[in-house]
CSV table of C-alpha atoms and ligand atoms in Angstrom, one decimal:
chain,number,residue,atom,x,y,z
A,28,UNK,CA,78.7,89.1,71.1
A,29,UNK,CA,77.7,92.6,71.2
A,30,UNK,CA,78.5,94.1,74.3
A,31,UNK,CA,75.3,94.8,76.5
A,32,UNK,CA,74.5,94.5,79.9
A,33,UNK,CA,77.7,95.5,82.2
A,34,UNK,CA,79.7,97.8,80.7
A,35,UNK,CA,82.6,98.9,82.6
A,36,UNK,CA,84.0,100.7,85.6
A,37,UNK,CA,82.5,103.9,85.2
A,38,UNK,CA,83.2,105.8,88.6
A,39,UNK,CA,85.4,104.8,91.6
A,40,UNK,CA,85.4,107.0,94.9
A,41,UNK,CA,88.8,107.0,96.7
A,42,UNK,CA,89.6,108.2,100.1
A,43,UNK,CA,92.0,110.4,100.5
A,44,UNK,CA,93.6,112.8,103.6
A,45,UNK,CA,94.9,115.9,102.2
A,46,UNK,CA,92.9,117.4,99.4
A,47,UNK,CA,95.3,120.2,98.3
A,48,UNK,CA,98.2,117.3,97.9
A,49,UNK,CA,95.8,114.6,96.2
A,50,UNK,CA,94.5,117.4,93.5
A,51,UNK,CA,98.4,118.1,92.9
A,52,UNK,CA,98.6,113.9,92.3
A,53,UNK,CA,95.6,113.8,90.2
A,54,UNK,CA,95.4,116.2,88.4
A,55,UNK,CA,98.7,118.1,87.9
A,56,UNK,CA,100.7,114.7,87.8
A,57,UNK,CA,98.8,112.3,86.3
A,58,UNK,CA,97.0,114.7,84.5
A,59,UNK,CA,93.2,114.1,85.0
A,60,UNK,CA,90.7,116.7,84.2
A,61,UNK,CA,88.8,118.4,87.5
A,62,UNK,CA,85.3,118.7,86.3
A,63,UNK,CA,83.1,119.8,89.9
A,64,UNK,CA,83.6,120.3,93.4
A,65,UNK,CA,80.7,119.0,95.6
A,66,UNK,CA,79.0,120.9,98.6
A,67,UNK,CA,80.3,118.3,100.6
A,68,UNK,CA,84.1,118.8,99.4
A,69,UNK,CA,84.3,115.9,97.1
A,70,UNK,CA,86.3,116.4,94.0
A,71,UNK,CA,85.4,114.9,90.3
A,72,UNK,CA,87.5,114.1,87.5
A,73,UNK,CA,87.8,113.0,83.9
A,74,UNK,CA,90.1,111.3,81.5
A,75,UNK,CA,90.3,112.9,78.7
A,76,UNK,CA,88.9,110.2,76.5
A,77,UNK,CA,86.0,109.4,78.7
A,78,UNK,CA,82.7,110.7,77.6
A,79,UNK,CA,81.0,111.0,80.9
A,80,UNK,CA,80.8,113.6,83.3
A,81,UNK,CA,83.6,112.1,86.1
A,82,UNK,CA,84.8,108.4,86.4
A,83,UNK,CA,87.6,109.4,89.6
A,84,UNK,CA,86.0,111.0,92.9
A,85,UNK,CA,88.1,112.2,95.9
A,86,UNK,CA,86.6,111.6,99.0
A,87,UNK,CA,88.0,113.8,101.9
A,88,UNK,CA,88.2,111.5,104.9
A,89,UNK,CA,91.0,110.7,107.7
A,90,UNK,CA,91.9,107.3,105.9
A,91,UNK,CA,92.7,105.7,102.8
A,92,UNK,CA,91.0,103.4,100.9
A,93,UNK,CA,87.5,103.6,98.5
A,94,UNK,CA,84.1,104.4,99.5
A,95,UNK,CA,82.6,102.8,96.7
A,96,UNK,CA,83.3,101.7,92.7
A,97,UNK,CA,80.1,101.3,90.0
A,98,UNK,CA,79.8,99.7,86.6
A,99,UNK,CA,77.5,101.8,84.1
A,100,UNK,CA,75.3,99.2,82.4
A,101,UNK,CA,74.0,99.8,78.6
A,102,UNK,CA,70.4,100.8,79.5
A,103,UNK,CA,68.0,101.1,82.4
A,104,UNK,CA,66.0,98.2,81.9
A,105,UNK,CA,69.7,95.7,82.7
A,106,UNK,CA,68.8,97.4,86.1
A,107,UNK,CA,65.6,96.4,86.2
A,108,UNK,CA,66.6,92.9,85.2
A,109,UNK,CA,69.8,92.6,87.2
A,110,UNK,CA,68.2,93.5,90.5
A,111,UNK,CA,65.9,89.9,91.3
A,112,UNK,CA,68.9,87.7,90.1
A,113,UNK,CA,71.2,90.2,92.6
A,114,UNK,CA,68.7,89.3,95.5
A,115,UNK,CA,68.6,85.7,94.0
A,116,UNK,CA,72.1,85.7,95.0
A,117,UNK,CA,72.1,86.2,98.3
A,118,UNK,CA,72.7,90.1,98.3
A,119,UNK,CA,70.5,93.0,99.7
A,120,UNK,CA,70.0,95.6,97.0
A,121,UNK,CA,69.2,99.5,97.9
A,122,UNK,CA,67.3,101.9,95.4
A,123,UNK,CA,69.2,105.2,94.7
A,124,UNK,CA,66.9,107.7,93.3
A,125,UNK,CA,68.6,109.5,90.2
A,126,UNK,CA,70.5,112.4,91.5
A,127,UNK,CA,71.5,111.4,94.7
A,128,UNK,CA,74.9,111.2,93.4
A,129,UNK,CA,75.6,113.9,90.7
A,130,UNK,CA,74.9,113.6,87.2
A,131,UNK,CA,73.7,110.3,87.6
A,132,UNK,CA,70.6,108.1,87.0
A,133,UNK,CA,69.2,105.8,89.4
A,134,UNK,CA,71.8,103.1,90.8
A,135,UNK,CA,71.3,100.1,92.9
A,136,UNK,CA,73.5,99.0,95.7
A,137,UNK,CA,75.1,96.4,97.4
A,138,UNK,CA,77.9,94.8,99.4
A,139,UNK,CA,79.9,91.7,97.3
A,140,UNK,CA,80.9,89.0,99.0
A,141,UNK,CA,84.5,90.3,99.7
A,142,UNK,CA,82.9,93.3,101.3
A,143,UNK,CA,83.2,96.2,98.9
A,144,UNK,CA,80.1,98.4,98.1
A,145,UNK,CA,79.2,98.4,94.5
A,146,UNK,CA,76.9,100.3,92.4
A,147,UNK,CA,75.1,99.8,89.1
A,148,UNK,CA,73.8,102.7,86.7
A,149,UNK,CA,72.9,103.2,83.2
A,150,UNK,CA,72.9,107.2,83.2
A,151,UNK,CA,75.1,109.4,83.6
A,152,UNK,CA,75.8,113.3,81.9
A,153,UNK,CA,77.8,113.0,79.1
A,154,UNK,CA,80.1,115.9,78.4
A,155,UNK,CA,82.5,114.6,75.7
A,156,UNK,CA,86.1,114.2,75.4
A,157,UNK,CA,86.8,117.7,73.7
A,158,UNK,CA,86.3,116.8,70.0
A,159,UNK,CA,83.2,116.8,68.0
A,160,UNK,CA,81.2,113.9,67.3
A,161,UNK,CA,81.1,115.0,63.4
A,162,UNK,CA,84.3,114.9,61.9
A,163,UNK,CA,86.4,114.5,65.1
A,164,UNK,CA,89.6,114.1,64.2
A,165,UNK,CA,92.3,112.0,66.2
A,166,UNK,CA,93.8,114.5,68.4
A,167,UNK,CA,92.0,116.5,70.9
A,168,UNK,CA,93.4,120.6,71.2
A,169,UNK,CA,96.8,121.2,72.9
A,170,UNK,CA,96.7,121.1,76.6
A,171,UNK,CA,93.5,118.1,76.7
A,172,UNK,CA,96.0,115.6,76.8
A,173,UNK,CA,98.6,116.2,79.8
A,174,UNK,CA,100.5,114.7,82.7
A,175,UNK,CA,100.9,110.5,82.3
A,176,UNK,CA,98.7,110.9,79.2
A,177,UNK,CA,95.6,108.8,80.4
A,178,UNK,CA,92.9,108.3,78.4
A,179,UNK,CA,90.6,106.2,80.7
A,180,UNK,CA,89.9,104.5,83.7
A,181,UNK,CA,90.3,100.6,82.9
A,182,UNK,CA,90.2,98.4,85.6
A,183,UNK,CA,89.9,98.2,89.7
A,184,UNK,CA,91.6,95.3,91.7
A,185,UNK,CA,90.2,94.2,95.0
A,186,UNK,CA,91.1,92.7,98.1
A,187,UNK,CA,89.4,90.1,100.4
A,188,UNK,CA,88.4,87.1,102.0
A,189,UNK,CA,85.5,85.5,100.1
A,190,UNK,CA,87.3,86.2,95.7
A,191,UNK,CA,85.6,83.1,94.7
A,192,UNK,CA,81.5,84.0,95.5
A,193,UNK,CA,82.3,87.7,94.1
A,194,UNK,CA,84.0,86.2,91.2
A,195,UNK,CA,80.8,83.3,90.5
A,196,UNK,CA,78.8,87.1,91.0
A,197,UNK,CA,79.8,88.5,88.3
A,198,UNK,CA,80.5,85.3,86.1
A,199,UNK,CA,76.9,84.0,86.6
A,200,UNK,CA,74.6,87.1,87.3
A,201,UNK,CA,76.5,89.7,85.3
A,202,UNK,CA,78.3,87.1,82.6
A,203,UNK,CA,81.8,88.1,82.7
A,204,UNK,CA,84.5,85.8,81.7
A,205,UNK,CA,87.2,84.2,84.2
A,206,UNK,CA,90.3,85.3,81.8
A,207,UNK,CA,92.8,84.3,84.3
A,208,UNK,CA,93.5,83.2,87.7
A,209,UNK,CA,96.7,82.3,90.1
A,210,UNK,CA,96.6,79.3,92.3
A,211,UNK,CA,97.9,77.8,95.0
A,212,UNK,CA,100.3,75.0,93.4
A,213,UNK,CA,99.2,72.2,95.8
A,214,UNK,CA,95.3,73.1,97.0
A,215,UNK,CA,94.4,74.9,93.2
A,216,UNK,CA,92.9,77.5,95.7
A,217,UNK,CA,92.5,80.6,94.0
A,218,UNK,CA,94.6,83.0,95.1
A,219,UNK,CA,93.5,85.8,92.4
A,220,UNK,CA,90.7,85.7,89.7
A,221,UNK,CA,90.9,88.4,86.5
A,222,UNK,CA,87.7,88.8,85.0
A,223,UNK,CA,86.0,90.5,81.6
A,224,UNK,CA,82.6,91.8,80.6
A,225,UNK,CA,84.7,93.0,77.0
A,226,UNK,CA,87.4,92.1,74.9
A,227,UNK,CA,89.8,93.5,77.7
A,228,UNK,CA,91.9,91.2,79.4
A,229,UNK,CA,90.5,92.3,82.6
A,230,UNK,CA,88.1,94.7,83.6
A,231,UNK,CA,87.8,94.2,87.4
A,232,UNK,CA,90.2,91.6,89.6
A,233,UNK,CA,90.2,90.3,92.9
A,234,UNK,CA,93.1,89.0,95.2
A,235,UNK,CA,92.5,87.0,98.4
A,236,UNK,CA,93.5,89.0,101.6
A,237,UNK,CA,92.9,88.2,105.0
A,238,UNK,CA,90.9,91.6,105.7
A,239,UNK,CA,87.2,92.3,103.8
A,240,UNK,CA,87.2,95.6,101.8
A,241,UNK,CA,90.4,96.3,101.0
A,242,UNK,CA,91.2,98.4,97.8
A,243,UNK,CA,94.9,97.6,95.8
A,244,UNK,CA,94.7,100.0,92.5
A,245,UNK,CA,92.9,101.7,89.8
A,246,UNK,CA,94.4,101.4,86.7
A,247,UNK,CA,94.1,104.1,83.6
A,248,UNK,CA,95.2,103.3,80.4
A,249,UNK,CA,97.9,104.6,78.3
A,250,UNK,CA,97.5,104.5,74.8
A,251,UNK,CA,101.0,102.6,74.3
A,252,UNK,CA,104.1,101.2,76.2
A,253,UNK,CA,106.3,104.0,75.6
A,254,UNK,CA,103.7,106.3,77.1
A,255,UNK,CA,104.4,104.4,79.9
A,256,UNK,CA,108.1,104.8,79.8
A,257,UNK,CA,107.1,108.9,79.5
A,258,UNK,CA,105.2,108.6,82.6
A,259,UNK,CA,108.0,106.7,84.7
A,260,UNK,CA,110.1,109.9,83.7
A,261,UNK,CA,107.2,112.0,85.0
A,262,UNK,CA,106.6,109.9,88.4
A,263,UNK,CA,110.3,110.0,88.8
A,264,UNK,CA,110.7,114.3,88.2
A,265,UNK,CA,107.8,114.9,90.8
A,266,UNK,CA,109.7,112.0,92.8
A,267,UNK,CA,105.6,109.9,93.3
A,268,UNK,CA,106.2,107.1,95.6
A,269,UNK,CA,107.1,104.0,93.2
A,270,UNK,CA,105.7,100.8,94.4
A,271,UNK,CA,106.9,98.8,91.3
A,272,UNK,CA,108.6,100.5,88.1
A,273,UNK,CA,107.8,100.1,84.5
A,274,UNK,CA,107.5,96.1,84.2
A,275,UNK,CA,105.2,93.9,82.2
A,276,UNK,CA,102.7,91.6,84.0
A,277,UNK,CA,102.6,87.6,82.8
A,278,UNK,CA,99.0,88.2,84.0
A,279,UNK,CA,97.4,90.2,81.5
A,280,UNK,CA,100.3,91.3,79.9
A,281,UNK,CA,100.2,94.6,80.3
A,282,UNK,CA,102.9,96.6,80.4
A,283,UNK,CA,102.6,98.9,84.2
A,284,UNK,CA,103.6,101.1,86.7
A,285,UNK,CA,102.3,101.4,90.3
A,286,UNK,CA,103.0,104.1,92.8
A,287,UNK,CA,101.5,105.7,95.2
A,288,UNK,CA,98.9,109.0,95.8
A,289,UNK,CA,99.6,111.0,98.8
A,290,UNK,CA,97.3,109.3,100.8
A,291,UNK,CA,99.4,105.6,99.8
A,292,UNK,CA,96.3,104.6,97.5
A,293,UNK,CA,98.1,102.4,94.9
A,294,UNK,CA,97.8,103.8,91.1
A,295,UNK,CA,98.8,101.9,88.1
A,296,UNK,CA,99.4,103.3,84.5
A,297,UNK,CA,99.1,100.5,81.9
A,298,UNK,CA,98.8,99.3,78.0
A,299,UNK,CA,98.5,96.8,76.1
A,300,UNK,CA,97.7,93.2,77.1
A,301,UNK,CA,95.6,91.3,74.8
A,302,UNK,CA,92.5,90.8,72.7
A,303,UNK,CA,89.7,88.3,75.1
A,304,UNK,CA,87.1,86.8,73.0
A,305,UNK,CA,84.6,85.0,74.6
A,306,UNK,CA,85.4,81.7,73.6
A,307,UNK,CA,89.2,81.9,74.7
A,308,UNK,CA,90.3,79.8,76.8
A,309,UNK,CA,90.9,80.4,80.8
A,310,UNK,CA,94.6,81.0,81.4
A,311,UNK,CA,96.1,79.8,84.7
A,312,UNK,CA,99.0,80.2,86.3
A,313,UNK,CA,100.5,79.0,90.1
A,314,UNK,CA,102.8,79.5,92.9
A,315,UNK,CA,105.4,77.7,91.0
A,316,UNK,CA,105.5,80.6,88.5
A,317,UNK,CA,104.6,83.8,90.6
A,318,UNK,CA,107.4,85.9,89.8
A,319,UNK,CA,106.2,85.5,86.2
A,320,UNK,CA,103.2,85.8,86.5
A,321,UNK,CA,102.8,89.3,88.5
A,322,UNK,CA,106.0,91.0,87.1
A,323,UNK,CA,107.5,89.1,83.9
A,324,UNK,CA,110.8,91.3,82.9
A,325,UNK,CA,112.8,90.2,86.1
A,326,UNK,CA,110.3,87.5,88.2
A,327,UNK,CA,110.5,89.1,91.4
A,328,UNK,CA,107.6,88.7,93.6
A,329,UNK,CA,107.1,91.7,95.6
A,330,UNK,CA,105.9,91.3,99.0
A,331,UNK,CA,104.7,95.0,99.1
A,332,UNK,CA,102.8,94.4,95.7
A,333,UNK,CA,100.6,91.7,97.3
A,334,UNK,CA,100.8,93.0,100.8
A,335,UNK,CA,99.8,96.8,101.4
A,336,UNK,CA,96.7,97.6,100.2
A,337,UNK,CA,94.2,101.1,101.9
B,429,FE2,FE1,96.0,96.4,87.3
């Protein structure tokens, strides 16, 4: 199946407290690529790979946490399309004219079921990732490719009380895939659900918390495991809050790192994992196996991992 309608996360707006120290995180550390400063004091970035104009904005606010996230969809008319079975839902959608938020096209709004704000667009500037589009090459100049080595934003996980509905959201209006969920051993409840709109393992996750609209990570992607062993040595010299070192996830099976931006908005670096298709199989895994299943090299289940979220 060709991959049309949603595409993937293609911007995520995170709060933070203290611009000067979050551009040091960002952009120094992890290496991202500062593209605009708004009027209003927002800052934009880029991974190197990504094609569009910003996929990270830093919101300057008092308290942690993300304003919003949106999925760019393949072409306007998915918008046009989208919006009644949205409403059909059960959820209220707002026009955004194009330009309301920079370099963008129109976008439509709304609140999912666990509470978080989400936006769909289909436009957005494209500036390119530094090579040509005739004759590229592999390798961008020296100097485009810095810090953790990120080429791209890959997924968002999400915390709240109602995982299920915004999980049978995007299953049965936007057709993702459940790849994987974690139950409760004795009531099956669903404890997290991992789902995909491409041959990702996951492209957006949620994780049942007692509070709506909670945020637990981004997650850029690193082209390979030992580029996540570099950026452990790099978290480590610049001594970035660690919330779990470099591990591999039985969910997913990515091989990860998650620490912490000044403001104690969780990160995570990550690779690998494996190929979905659409016809493979739901993988499930319960309480019985937890430790496994978030953190596979040693099977501890971390009470901070599942616990603090902004
Ligand atoms: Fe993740």
């Amino acid at each position: 199946m060709a991959l049309r309608g949603l595409l993937r996360v293609g911007e995520v707006c995170i709060r933070v407290m203290d611009m000067k120290k979050a551009r040091r995180h960002y952009d120094e550390i992890m290496g991202l690529h500062e593209v605009m400063e708004g009027p209003d004091g927002k800052v934009y970035y880029k991974c190197w790979d990504e094609h569009d104009h910003h996929s990270i904005i830093l919101n300057p606010s008092d308290r942690p946490g993300m304003d919003y996230f949106a999925f760019k969809v393949s072409s306007d008319s998915v918008l046009t399309d989208l919006e009644p079975k949205i409403e059909k839902f059960g959820l209220k959608v707002k026009h955004i004219a194009a330009g309301v938020y920079p370099k963008s096209g129109r976008r439509l709004e709304f609140v999912l079921p666990t509470g978080h704000t989400m936006h769909l667009y289909a436009e957005k500037e494209q500036i390119g990732n530094t090579m040509p589009t005739l004759n590229p090459g592999v390798t961008p100049d020296d100097g485009v490719v810095r810090g953790c080595h990120i080429n791209r934003v890959d997924h968002l996980l999400l915390g709240g009380q109602h995982i299920q509905e915004s999980a049978r959201l995007f299953m049965e209006v936007f057709d993702f895939d459940l790849s994987e969920r974690f139950v409760e051993k004795e009531s099956q409840m669903p404890l997290a659900m991992f789902l995909t709109c491409s041959t990702k393992p996951h492209d957006i996750a949620f994780v049942l918390q007692p509070e709506q609209n909670k945020y637990h990570h981004t997650s850029f992607w690193l082209e390979s495991s030992h580029d996540v062993t570099k950026a452990a040595d790099r978290l480590g010299k610049y001594r970035v809050p660690i919330d779990v070192g470099p591990n591999r996830h039985g969910i997913t099976r990515g091989a990860t790192i998650y620490f912490f931006d000044p403001s104690g908005n969780r990160c995570e670096v990550f690779a690998e994992g494996y190929v979905h298709y659409p016809d493979t199989p739901t993988l499930t895994w319960d309480t019985t196996d937890a430790g496994h299943a978030t953190f596979s090299q040693d099977n501890i289940v971390r009470e901070s991992f599942l616990q603090v979220l902004t």
